[in-house]
Coordinates of C-alpha atoms in Angstrom, one line a residue:
M767 CA 112.1 76.3 104.3
A768 CA 111.0 72.7 103.6
G769 CA 109.6 71.2 100.5
G770 CA 112.9 70.2 99.0
T771 CA 114.5 73.6 99.3
A772 CA 117.5 74.2 101.4
P773 CA 116.8 76.5 104.4
R774 CA 118.1 80.0 104.1
P775 CA 120.1 81.6 106.9
A776 CA 118.1 83.2 109.6
D777 CA 117.3 86.9 109.0
T778 CA 118.2 88.8 112.1
G779 CA 115.7 91.3 113.5
P780 CA 116.2 94.9 114.0
G781 CA 118.2 94.4 117.2
P782 CA 118.1 96.5 120.4
A783 CA 119.7 99.6 118.8
A784 CA 117.3 99.6 115.9
A785 CA 114.4 99.0 118.3
G786 CA 115.4 102.0 120.3
R787 CA 115.2 104.2 117.2
R788 CA 111.9 102.7 116.0
G789 CA 109.7 105.4 117.4
P790 CA 111.2 108.4 115.5
V791 CA 111.7 106.2 112.4
V792 CA 108.1 105.2 112.4
A793 CA 107.0 108.8 112.8
G794 CA 109.2 109.6 109.7
L795 CA 107.7 106.8 107.8
M796 CA 104.1 107.9 108.6
L797 CA 104.9 111.5 107.5
G798 CA 106.4 110.2 104.3
M799 CA 103.4 108.0 103.7
A800 CA 101.1 111.0 104.4
L801 CA 102.8 113.0 101.6
S802 CA 101.8 110.3 99.1
A803 CA 98.4 109.4 100.6
L804 CA 97.2 113.0 100.8
D805 CA 98.4 113.9 97.3
S806 CA 95.5 113.0 95.0
T807 CA 92.7 113.6 97.5
V808 CA 93.9 117.1 98.3
I809 CA 94.2 118.1 94.6
S810 CA 90.9 116.6 93.5
T811 CA 88.9 119.3 95.3
A812 CA 91.0 122.1 93.9
V813 CA 90.8 121.2 90.2
P814 CA 88.2 123.9 89.4
Q815 CA 90.5 126.6 90.9
I816 CA 93.6 125.2 89.1
V817 CA 91.8 125.1 85.8
G818 CA 90.4 128.5 86.3
D819 CA 93.9 129.9 86.9
L820 CA 96.0 127.9 84.4
G821 CA 93.4 126.8 81.8
G822 CA 93.9 123.4 80.1
F823 CA 90.6 121.8 81.0
S824 CA 90.9 119.3 78.1
V825 CA 94.1 117.8 79.7
F826 CA 93.6 118.3 83.4
S827 CA 93.0 114.6 84.0
W828 CA 96.8 114.1 83.4
L829 CA 97.4 115.8 86.8
F830 CA 96.3 112.4 88.2
S831 CA 97.3 110.1 85.3
G832 CA 100.8 111.6 85.1
Y833 CA 101.5 111.1 88.8
L834 CA 100.0 107.5 88.7
L835 CA 102.1 106.5 85.7
A836 CA 105.4 107.8 87.2
A837 CA 104.7 106.3 90.6
T838 CA 103.7 102.9 89.2
V839 CA 106.5 102.4 86.7
S840 CA 109.2 103.5 89.2
L841 CA 108.2 101.0 91.9
P842 CA 110.2 98.0 90.6
V843 CA 113.2 100.3 90.1
Y844 CA 113.1 101.6 93.7
G845 CA 112.6 98.1 95.0
K846 CA 115.7 96.7 93.5
L847 CA 117.7 99.8 94.4
S848 CA 116.7 99.5 98.0
D849 CA 117.9 95.9 98.0
T850 CA 121.2 96.9 96.4
F851 CA 122.1 100.2 98.0
G852 CA 120.1 100.1 101.2
R853 CA 116.7 101.5 102.2
K854 CA 117.8 104.8 103.7
P855 CA 119.3 106.5 100.5
V856 CA 116.4 105.3 98.4
L857 CA 113.8 106.6 100.8
I858 CA 115.6 110.0 101.1
T859 CA 115.8 110.2 97.3
G860 CA 112.1 109.6 97.1
I861 CA 111.2 112.2 99.6
V862 CA 113.6 114.8 98.0
L863 CA 112.1 114.1 94.5
F864 CA 108.6 114.5 95.9
L865 CA 109.5 117.8 97.6
V866 CA 111.3 119.1 94.5
G867 CA 108.2 118.2 92.4
S868 CA 106.0 119.9 95.0
L869 CA 108.0 123.1 94.8
L870 CA 108.0 123.1 91.0
C871 CA 104.2 122.4 91.0
A872 CA 103.7 125.5 93.1
A873 CA 105.6 127.6 90.6
A874 CA 103.8 126.2 87.5
W875 CA 102.9 128.8 84.9
N876 CA 100.4 126.7 82.8
M877 CA 98.7 123.3 82.8
V878 CA 101.5 121.6 80.7
S879 CA 104.2 122.6 83.1
L880 CA 102.1 121.5 86.1
I881 CA 101.5 118.1 84.6
A882 CA 105.3 117.7 83.9
F883 CA 106.1 118.6 87.5
R884 CA 103.4 116.2 88.7
V885 CA 105.4 113.5 86.9
V886 CA 108.4 114.5 89.0
Q887 CA 106.3 114.2 92.1
G888 CA 105.1 110.8 91.0
L889 CA 108.7 109.6 90.6
G890 CA 109.2 110.6 94.3
G891 CA 105.9 109.0 95.3
G892 CA 106.9 105.7 93.9
G893 CA 109.9 105.7 96.2
L894 CA 107.8 106.7 99.2
Q895 CA 105.1 104.0 98.7
G896 CA 107.4 101.0 98.2
T897 CA 110.3 101.8 100.5
V898 CA 108.2 102.8 103.5
Q899 CA 106.5 99.4 103.3
V900 CA 109.9 97.6 103.1
I901 CA 111.4 99.5 106.0
A902 CA 108.4 98.7 108.1
A903 CA 108.9 95.0 107.5
D904 CA 112.6 95.4 108.3
L905 CA 112.0 97.1 111.6
Y906 CA 109.3 94.7 113.0
P907 CA 109.4 90.9 113.2
L908 CA 106.5 88.9 111.9
K909 CA 104.6 89.0 115.2
E910 CA 104.7 92.8 115.5
R911 CA 104.1 93.8 111.9
P912 CA 100.3 94.3 112.3
K913 CA 101.2 97.2 114.6
I914 CA 103.2 99.2 112.1
Q915 CA 100.9 98.3 109.2
A916 CA 97.9 99.5 111.2
R917 CA 99.7 102.8 111.8
L918 CA 100.5 103.2 108.1
S919 CA 97.0 102.1 107.1
S920 CA 95.6 104.7 109.5
V921 CA 97.5 107.4 107.5
W922 CA 95.6 106.4 104.4
A923 CA 92.3 106.4 106.3
V924 CA 92.8 109.8 107.7
S925 CA 94.0 111.1 104.3
A926 CA 90.9 109.8 102.6
V927 CA 88.7 111.8 104.9
A928 CA 90.8 114.9 105.6
G929 CA 92.3 115.3 102.1
P930 CA 89.3 116.8 100.3
A931 CA 88.6 119.1 103.2
V932 CA 92.2 120.4 103.3
G933 CA 92.2 120.9 99.5
G934 CA 88.9 122.8 99.7
V935 CA 90.2 125.1 102.4
F936 CA 93.4 126.0 100.5
A937 CA 91.5 126.4 97.2
G938 CA 88.7 128.4 98.7
Y939 CA 90.4 130.6 101.3
A940 CA 94.0 130.8 100.2
D941 CA 95.6 129.8 96.9
W942 CA 95.7 126.4 95.3
R943 CA 99.6 126.6 95.2
W944 CA 99.6 126.1 98.9
I945 CA 98.4 122.6 98.3
F946 CA 101.9 121.8 97.1
L947 CA 103.8 124.2 99.4
V948 CA 102.4 122.6 102.5
N949 CA 104.3 119.4 101.6
L950 CA 107.6 121.1 102.2
P951 CA 107.6 121.4 106.0
V952 CA 106.0 117.9 106.4
G953 CA 108.6 116.4 104.0
A954 CA 111.5 118.3 105.8
L955 CA 110.5 116.8 109.1
A956 CA 110.2 113.3 107.6
L957 CA 113.7 113.8 106.1
W958 CA 115.2 114.9 109.4
L959 CA 113.7 111.9 111.3
V960 CA 114.7 109.4 108.7
G961 CA 118.2 110.9 108.2
R962 CA 118.9 111.1 111.9
H963 CA 117.4 107.8 113.2
L964 CA 117.2 105.2 110.4
R965 CA 120.3 103.0 110.1
D966 CA 120.7 100.2 107.5
P967 CA 122.1 97.2 109.4
Q968 CA 125.9 97.1 108.9
Q969 CA 125.9 93.4 108.0
R970 CA 123.7 94.1 105.0
R971 CA 126.2 96.6 103.5
T972 CA 128.5 94.0 102.1
G973 CA 128.5 93.0 98.5
R974 CA 126.8 96.1 97.1
L975 CA 127.4 97.0 93.5
P976 CA 129.0 100.3 92.7
L977 CA 126.4 102.8 91.6
L978 CA 127.5 102.9 88.0
R979 CA 127.3 99.1 87.7
A980 CA 123.6 98.9 88.6
D981 CA 121.2 97.7 86.0
W982 CA 120.3 101.1 84.6
A983 CA 119.4 99.7 81.2
G984 CA 116.9 97.4 82.8
A985 CA 115.5 100.2 84.8
L986 CA 115.1 102.3 81.7
G987 CA 113.4 99.4 80.0
V988 CA 110.9 98.9 82.9
L989 CA 110.1 102.6 82.9
A990 CA 109.5 102.7 79.2
C991 CA 107.5 99.5 79.0
G992 CA 105.3 100.4 82.0
G993 CA 104.9 104.0 80.8
L994 CA 103.7 103.0 77.4
L995 CA 101.3 100.3 78.7
L996 CA 99.8 102.5 81.4
T997 CA 99.3 105.4 79.0
A998 CA 97.4 103.1 76.7
L999 CA 95.2 101.8 79.5
V1000 CA 94.6 105.3 81.0
Q1001 CA 93.9 107.1 77.8
G1002 CA 92.3 104.3 75.7
G1003 CA 88.6 104.9 75.3
V1004 CA 89.0 108.4 76.8
A1005 CA 91.3 110.5 74.6
W1006 CA 91.0 108.1 71.6
P1007 CA 89.1 104.9 70.7
W1008 CA 90.6 101.6 71.8
L1009 CA 91.3 100.4 68.3
S1010 CA 92.7 103.7 67.1
P1011 CA 96.3 104.2 65.8
P1012 CA 97.4 105.8 69.1
S1013 CA 96.2 102.9 71.2
L1014 CA 97.6 100.3 68.9
A1015 CA 100.9 102.1 68.7
L1016 CA 101.3 102.4 72.5
L1017 CA 100.4 98.7 73.0
A1018 CA 102.8 97.6 70.3
G1019 CA 105.6 99.9 71.7
S1020 CA 105.0 98.4 75.2
A1021 CA 105.3 94.9 73.8
V1022 CA 108.5 95.7 72.0
C1023 CA 110.0 97.4 75.1
A1024 CA 108.9 94.3 77.2
A1025 CA 110.8 92.0 74.9
A1026 CA 113.9 94.2 74.9
T1027 CA 113.7 94.5 78.7
V1028 CA 113.5 90.7 79.1
A1029 CA 116.6 90.3 76.9
V1030 CA 118.5 92.9 78.9
E1031 CA 117.4 91.5 82.3
R1032 CA 118.6 88.0 81.3
R1033 CA 122.1 89.2 80.8
A1034 CA 122.3 91.6 83.8
A1035 CA 124.3 90.7 86.8
Q1036 CA 121.7 92.2 89.2
P1037 CA 118.5 92.7 87.2
I1038 CA 115.9 95.1 88.2
I1039 CA 113.2 92.4 88.0
P1040 CA 115.0 89.1 88.8
G1041 CA 113.8 85.8 87.4
W1042 CA 112.9 84.5 90.8
V1043 CA 110.0 87.0 91.0
W1044 CA 108.2 84.9 88.3
R1045 CA 109.3 81.5 89.5
R1046 CA 108.3 81.5 93.2
R1047 CA 104.7 80.4 93.6
T1048 CA 104.2 82.6 96.7
I1049 CA 105.1 85.8 94.9
V1050 CA 103.4 84.9 91.7
A1051 CA 100.1 84.0 93.5
V1052 CA 100.2 87.2 95.6
N1053 CA 101.0 89.3 92.5
L1054 CA 98.0 87.9 90.8
A1055 CA 95.7 88.2 93.8
L1056 CA 96.7 91.8 94.5
G1057 CA 96.4 92.7 90.8
A1058 CA 92.8 91.5 91.0
L1059 CA 92.4 93.6 94.2
G1060 CA 93.5 96.6 92.2
L1061 CA 91.0 95.8 89.6
L1062 CA 88.0 95.4 92.0
I1063 CA 88.9 98.5 94.2
I1064 CA 88.0 100.7 91.2
A1065 CA 84.3 99.9 91.7
P1066 CA 83.9 101.6 95.1
T1067 CA 86.6 104.3 94.7
V1068 CA 85.5 105.6 91.3
F1069 CA 81.9 104.7 90.8
L1070 CA 80.4 104.8 94.3
P1071 CA 80.6 108.6 94.6
T1072 CA 78.8 108.9 91.3
Y1073 CA 76.1 106.4 92.6
A1074 CA 75.8 108.3 95.9
Q1075 CA 75.3 111.7 94.2
S1076 CA 73.3 110.7 91.1
V1077 CA 71.1 107.9 92.5
L1078 CA 70.8 108.8 96.2
G1079 CA 71.0 112.6 95.6
L1080 CA 73.7 113.2 98.2
G1081 CA 76.1 116.1 98.1
P1082 CA 79.9 115.6 97.3
I1083 CA 80.9 115.7 101.0
T1084 CA 78.2 113.3 102.2
A1085 CA 79.0 111.0 99.2
G1086 CA 82.6 111.0 100.4
F1087 CA 81.6 109.8 103.8
V1088 CA 79.7 106.8 102.3
L1089 CA 83.0 105.7 100.7
S1090 CA 85.0 106.6 103.9
A1091 CA 83.3 103.7 105.7
M1092 CA 85.6 101.3 103.7
T1093 CA 88.7 103.4 104.4
L1094 CA 88.0 103.3 108.1
S1095 CA 87.2 99.5 108.4
W1096 CA 90.1 98.4 106.2
P1097 CA 93.0 99.5 108.5
I1098 CA 91.1 98.2 111.6
S1099 CA 90.6 94.9 109.9
A1100 CA 94.3 94.8 108.8
A1101 CA 95.5 95.5 112.3
L1102 CA 93.4 92.6 113.7
S1103 CA 94.2 90.2 110.9
N1104 CA 97.1 88.7 112.8
R1105 CA 94.4 87.1 115.1
V1106 CA 93.2 85.3 112.0
Y1107 CA 96.4 84.3 110.2
N1108 CA 98.1 83.2 113.4
R1109 CA 95.3 80.7 113.8
V1110 CA 94.6 79.5 110.3
G1111 CA 97.6 80.6 108.3
F1112 CA 98.2 83.2 105.6
R1113 CA 96.6 81.3 102.7
R1114 CA 93.3 80.6 104.5
S1115 CA 93.1 84.1 106.0
A1116 CA 93.4 85.6 102.5
A1117 CA 90.9 83.1 101.1
I1118 CA 88.4 84.1 103.8
G1119 CA 88.8 87.7 103.0
A1120 CA 88.5 87.2 99.2
A1121 CA 85.4 85.0 99.6
S1122 CA 83.8 87.6 101.9
A1123 CA 84.6 90.3 99.4
V1124 CA 82.9 88.3 96.6
L1125 CA 79.7 88.0 98.7
V1126 CA 79.8 91.7 99.8
L1127 CA 80.2 92.9 96.2
L1128 CA 77.4 90.6 95.0
A1129 CA 75.1 92.1 97.6
F1130 CA 75.5 95.7 96.2
P1131 CA 73.2 95.1 93.1
L1132 CA 70.5 93.8 95.6
L1133 CA 70.2 97.1 97.3
P1134 CA 66.7 98.7 96.8
Y1135 CA 66.2 101.7 94.4
P1136 CA 66.9 104.4 95.4
G1137 CA 67.6 103.2 98.9
E1138 CA 69.1 104.9 101.9
P1139 CA 72.7 106.2 102.4
W1140 CA 73.4 103.8 105.2
Q1141 CA 72.9 100.8 102.9
P1142 CA 75.9 101.4 100.6
A1143 CA 77.8 102.6 103.6
L1144 CA 77.2 99.3 105.3
I1145 CA 78.4 97.5 102.1
M1146 CA 81.6 99.6 102.2
L1147 CA 82.1 98.9 105.9
L1148 CA 81.9 95.1 105.2
L1149 CA 84.1 95.4 102.1
G1150 CA 86.8 97.2 103.9
A1151 CA 86.8 94.6 106.7
S1152 CA 87.0 91.8 104.1
L1153 CA 89.9 93.4 102.1
G1154 CA 91.9 94.0 105.3
I1155 CA 92.1 90.3 106.2
F1156 CA 92.7 89.5 102.5
Q1157 CA 95.5 92.0 101.5
F1158 CA 97.5 92.3 104.7
P1159 CA 98.3 88.6 105.3
L1160 CA 99.5 88.3 101.6
I1161 CA 101.9 91.2 101.9
I1162 CA 103.2 89.9 105.2
A1163 CA 103.6 86.4 103.6
V1164 CA 105.7 87.8 100.7
Q1165 CA 107.9 89.9 102.9
S1166 CA 108.4 87.0 105.4
S1167 CA 109.3 84.5 102.6
V1168 CA 112.4 86.3 101.3
E1169 CA 115.8 87.5 102.6
W1170 CA 116.5 91.1 103.5
A1171 CA 118.3 91.6 100.2
E1172 CA 115.2 90.5 98.3
R1173 CA 112.5 92.2 100.3
G1174 CA 112.5 95.5 98.4
T1175 CA 112.1 93.8 95.1
A1176 CA 109.4 91.4 96.3
T1177 CA 107.4 94.2 98.0
A1178 CA 107.7 96.4 94.9
S1179 CA 106.4 93.7 92.6
V1180 CA 103.3 93.3 94.8
L1181 CA 102.6 97.0 94.9
F1182 CA 103.3 97.3 91.1
C1183 CA 100.8 94.6 90.3
R1184 CA 98.1 96.2 92.5
M1185 CA 98.6 99.6 90.8
L1186 CA 98.6 98.0 87.4
G1187 CA 95.3 96.3 88.3
Q1188 CA 93.9 99.7 89.2
S1189 CA 94.8 101.1 85.7
V1190 CA 93.2 98.0 84.0
G1191 CA 90.2 98.3 86.3
A1192 CA 89.6 102.0 85.4
A1193 CA 89.7 101.1 81.7
V1194 CA 87.6 97.9 81.9
F1195 CA 84.9 99.2 84.3
G1196 CA 84.7 102.5 82.6
A1197 CA 83.9 100.7 79.4
V1198 CA 81.3 98.5 81.3
A1199 CA 79.6 101.5 82.8
N1200 CA 79.5 103.4 79.5
A1201 CA 78.2 100.4 77.6
T1202 CA 75.4 99.8 80.1
L1203 CA 74.4 103.5 80.0
S1204 CA 74.5 103.6 76.2
D1205 CA 72.3 100.5 76.1
R1206 CA 69.8 102.0 78.6
L1207 CA 69.7 105.4 76.9
H1208 CA 69.2 103.8 73.4
A1209 CA 66.3 101.9 74.9
A1210 CA 64.7 104.9 76.5
P1211 CA 61.0 105.5 75.7
A1212 CA 60.4 107.9 72.9
A1213 CA 58.3 110.1 75.3
L1214 CA 61.4 111.1 77.1
G1215 CA 62.5 113.0 74.0
P1216 CA 65.8 113.3 72.1
G1217 CA 69.0 114.8 73.5
L1218 CA 69.6 112.4 76.4
P1219 CA 73.2 112.2 77.5
D1220 CA 75.2 109.2 76.3
D1221 CA 77.9 108.5 78.8
L1222 CA 78.5 108.5 82.6
D1223 CA 80.0 112.0 82.8
A1224 CA 77.2 113.5 80.8
V1225 CA 74.5 111.7 82.8
S1226 CA 76.1 112.9 86.0
D1227 CA 76.3 116.5 84.7
A1228 CA 72.6 116.3 83.7
L1229 CA 71.6 115.0 87.2
D1230 CA 73.6 117.8 88.8
H1231 CA 71.1 120.2 87.2
P1232 CA 67.8 118.4 87.6
A1233 CA 65.7 121.6 87.0
A1234 CA 66.4 121.2 83.3
L1235 CA 64.9 117.7 83.3
T1236 CA 61.4 116.4 83.6
G1237 CA 60.7 114.2 86.6
A1238 CA 60.3 111.1 84.4
T1239 CA 63.6 111.9 82.6
A1240 CA 65.5 112.4 85.8
D1241 CA 64.1 109.1 87.3
Y1242 CA 65.1 107.2 84.1
L1243 CA 68.6 108.6 84.2
R1244 CA 69.0 107.7 87.9
R1245 CA 67.8 104.1 87.2
A1246 CA 70.3 104.0 84.3
V1247 CA 73.2 105.0 86.6
D1248 CA 72.0 102.5 89.2
T1249 CA 72.1 99.7 86.6
A1250 CA 75.5 100.8 85.3
V1251 CA 77.0 100.8 88.8
D1252 CA 75.4 97.5 89.6
H1253 CA 77.1 96.0 86.5
V1254 CA 80.4 97.4 87.7
F1255 CA 80.0 95.9 91.1
L1256 CA 79.2 92.5 89.5
G1257 CA 82.5 92.8 87.5
A1258 CA 84.3 93.7 90.8
A1259 CA 82.8 90.5 92.3
G1260 CA 84.3 88.6 89.4
A1261 CA 87.7 90.2 90.1
A1262 CA 87.4 89.2 93.8
L1263 CA 86.6 85.7 92.6
L1264 CA 89.8 85.7 90.5
A1265 CA 91.8 86.8 93.6
L1266 CA 90.2 83.9 95.5
L1267 CA 91.2 81.4 92.7
A1268 CA 94.7 82.7 92.7
V1269 CA 95.0 82.1 96.5
L1270 CA 93.4 78.7 96.3
F1271 CA 95.0 77.2 93.2
V1272 CA 98.2 79.2 92.5
A1273 CA 99.5 79.8 96.0
P1274 CA 101.4 77.0 97.8
R1275 CA 99.3 75.2 100.4
R1276 CA 101.8 76.3 103.0
F1277 CA 103.5 79.7 102.6
P1278 CA 107.3 79.5 103.4
V1279 CA 108.1 81.7 106.4
R1280 CA 111.7 82.6 107.3
D1281 CA 112.9 82.7 110.9
E1282 CA 113.6 86.4 111.7
S1283 CA 115.7 85.9 114.8
P1284 CA 117.7 83.1 116.4
A1285 CA 114.8 82.5 118.7
R1286 CA 111.6 82.0 116.6
T1287 CA 108.9 84.5 117.0
E1288 CA 105.8 83.6 119.0
A1289 CA 103.7 83.9 115.8
E1290 CA 105.8 81.1 114.3
A1291 CA 106.5 79.0 117.4
D1292 CA 103.2 79.0 119.2
A1293 CA 100.5 79.5 116.5
P1294 CA 99.4 76.2 114.9
G1295 CA 98.4 78.0 111.6
A1296 CA 101.7 79.8 111.3
R1297 CA 103.7 76.7 112.3
A1298 CA 102.1 74.8 109.5
E1299 CA 102.9 77.5 107.0
A1300 CA 106.6 77.5 108.1
A1301 CA 106.7 73.8 107.3
G1302 CA 107.3 74.3 103.6
D1303 CA 105.7 74.7 100.2

């Protein structure tokens, strides 16, 4: 790597033996990713049956929040452990934890126990999400990574469409507990494929720390700090006001834990979050950009279904298909993104995607009221295409800029920032939507009468039963939802603009790219854009 930095030794590729095992390993990775990808989408459609059986309606949202918290805060820990002890044991640990959590969820006797077991599942899910991405980068050189990433992305696309249907079938025609039990054979097959065919390269096994000498104090600090912060973000403004004692206590506790964790990490021989994560411009820029991506993605995933049902009058399934346009175009765009970044480089490819996302998101408030379903579907199709050529080159750039022994940590930091951005986005955009609705409802004409709902959920519930509303009241509420979602998409466009600024002004002009084999890959040797990026910082 140029730019005043001594070049690192070449990182050898998977080699012939590993290449021969790639098919079964990739199948195992896709099955492991499917466990994580299907999780929330399958459960969401079975919530009424779960609540009807176990009770606990007031806390059922923690079925999702608990999983998200555990998966997010464990990502940095799994990343470092995979660099220290190898990918295979960490991935197997993640799968086993997920399956144990699934079995326990199926045996839950009340809502509290189910939430606790969902946290166990989340701890396994964190290992699945991060380690699968790292192994994919290990197996494939730079030129071939779009192939494996397209396959993994297709798992998410299929899960987004099939998950709700699968959950509905189990909840309606069998028992909701099968939603968790069905994970067992899938996970068992993934375990067999990974255990039999995945091999950590022998030359990478030297210099590992003994298990007891790992930075467990730092890992505990990261888990505590992240858990307190995400709990404050997820529950603030929902379970309690933002400036209430619980919120302030959680934020203060997170700050104290962060300070203590930094002190511990500075003295650790092999810290969970090494200092170089915050010093290398490539990783810092990508962390900021994907944090902004996590922020903006909340607009379509959370608020578009409400818009489709409340404003357009679509049913839940049809509303899901409007959103699925994005989940279908995203992996296709990611698979083809190498045609862009091989020509213009990682940085320019990401900038093109981010700039396109800004324009697409700004177009949403221009849609006519009430409009036709194909109009937001087209917006989602274009947004998915934009985000595919934005996100994928950045992840490839980070993974290609570090050594094998740093790749797990670097990948985990990127995924952690994206998931943290999603938590922040849910809090921020939820506040924006509710503030807009509150303003519109307070400004409602007196003729509409008292008793209008005062938040997004209450408005959605009212519009689900339009017979109880007058025509003028229903139309006013639909326009209020339309305005609220428009404001959310404007905020998402601002987040996309922040991502663009991070790419343009924080990222190095040329991303450092390591050689991955003694003979340089075609992507580095032949492509002018990639050759320029390999030139230095």
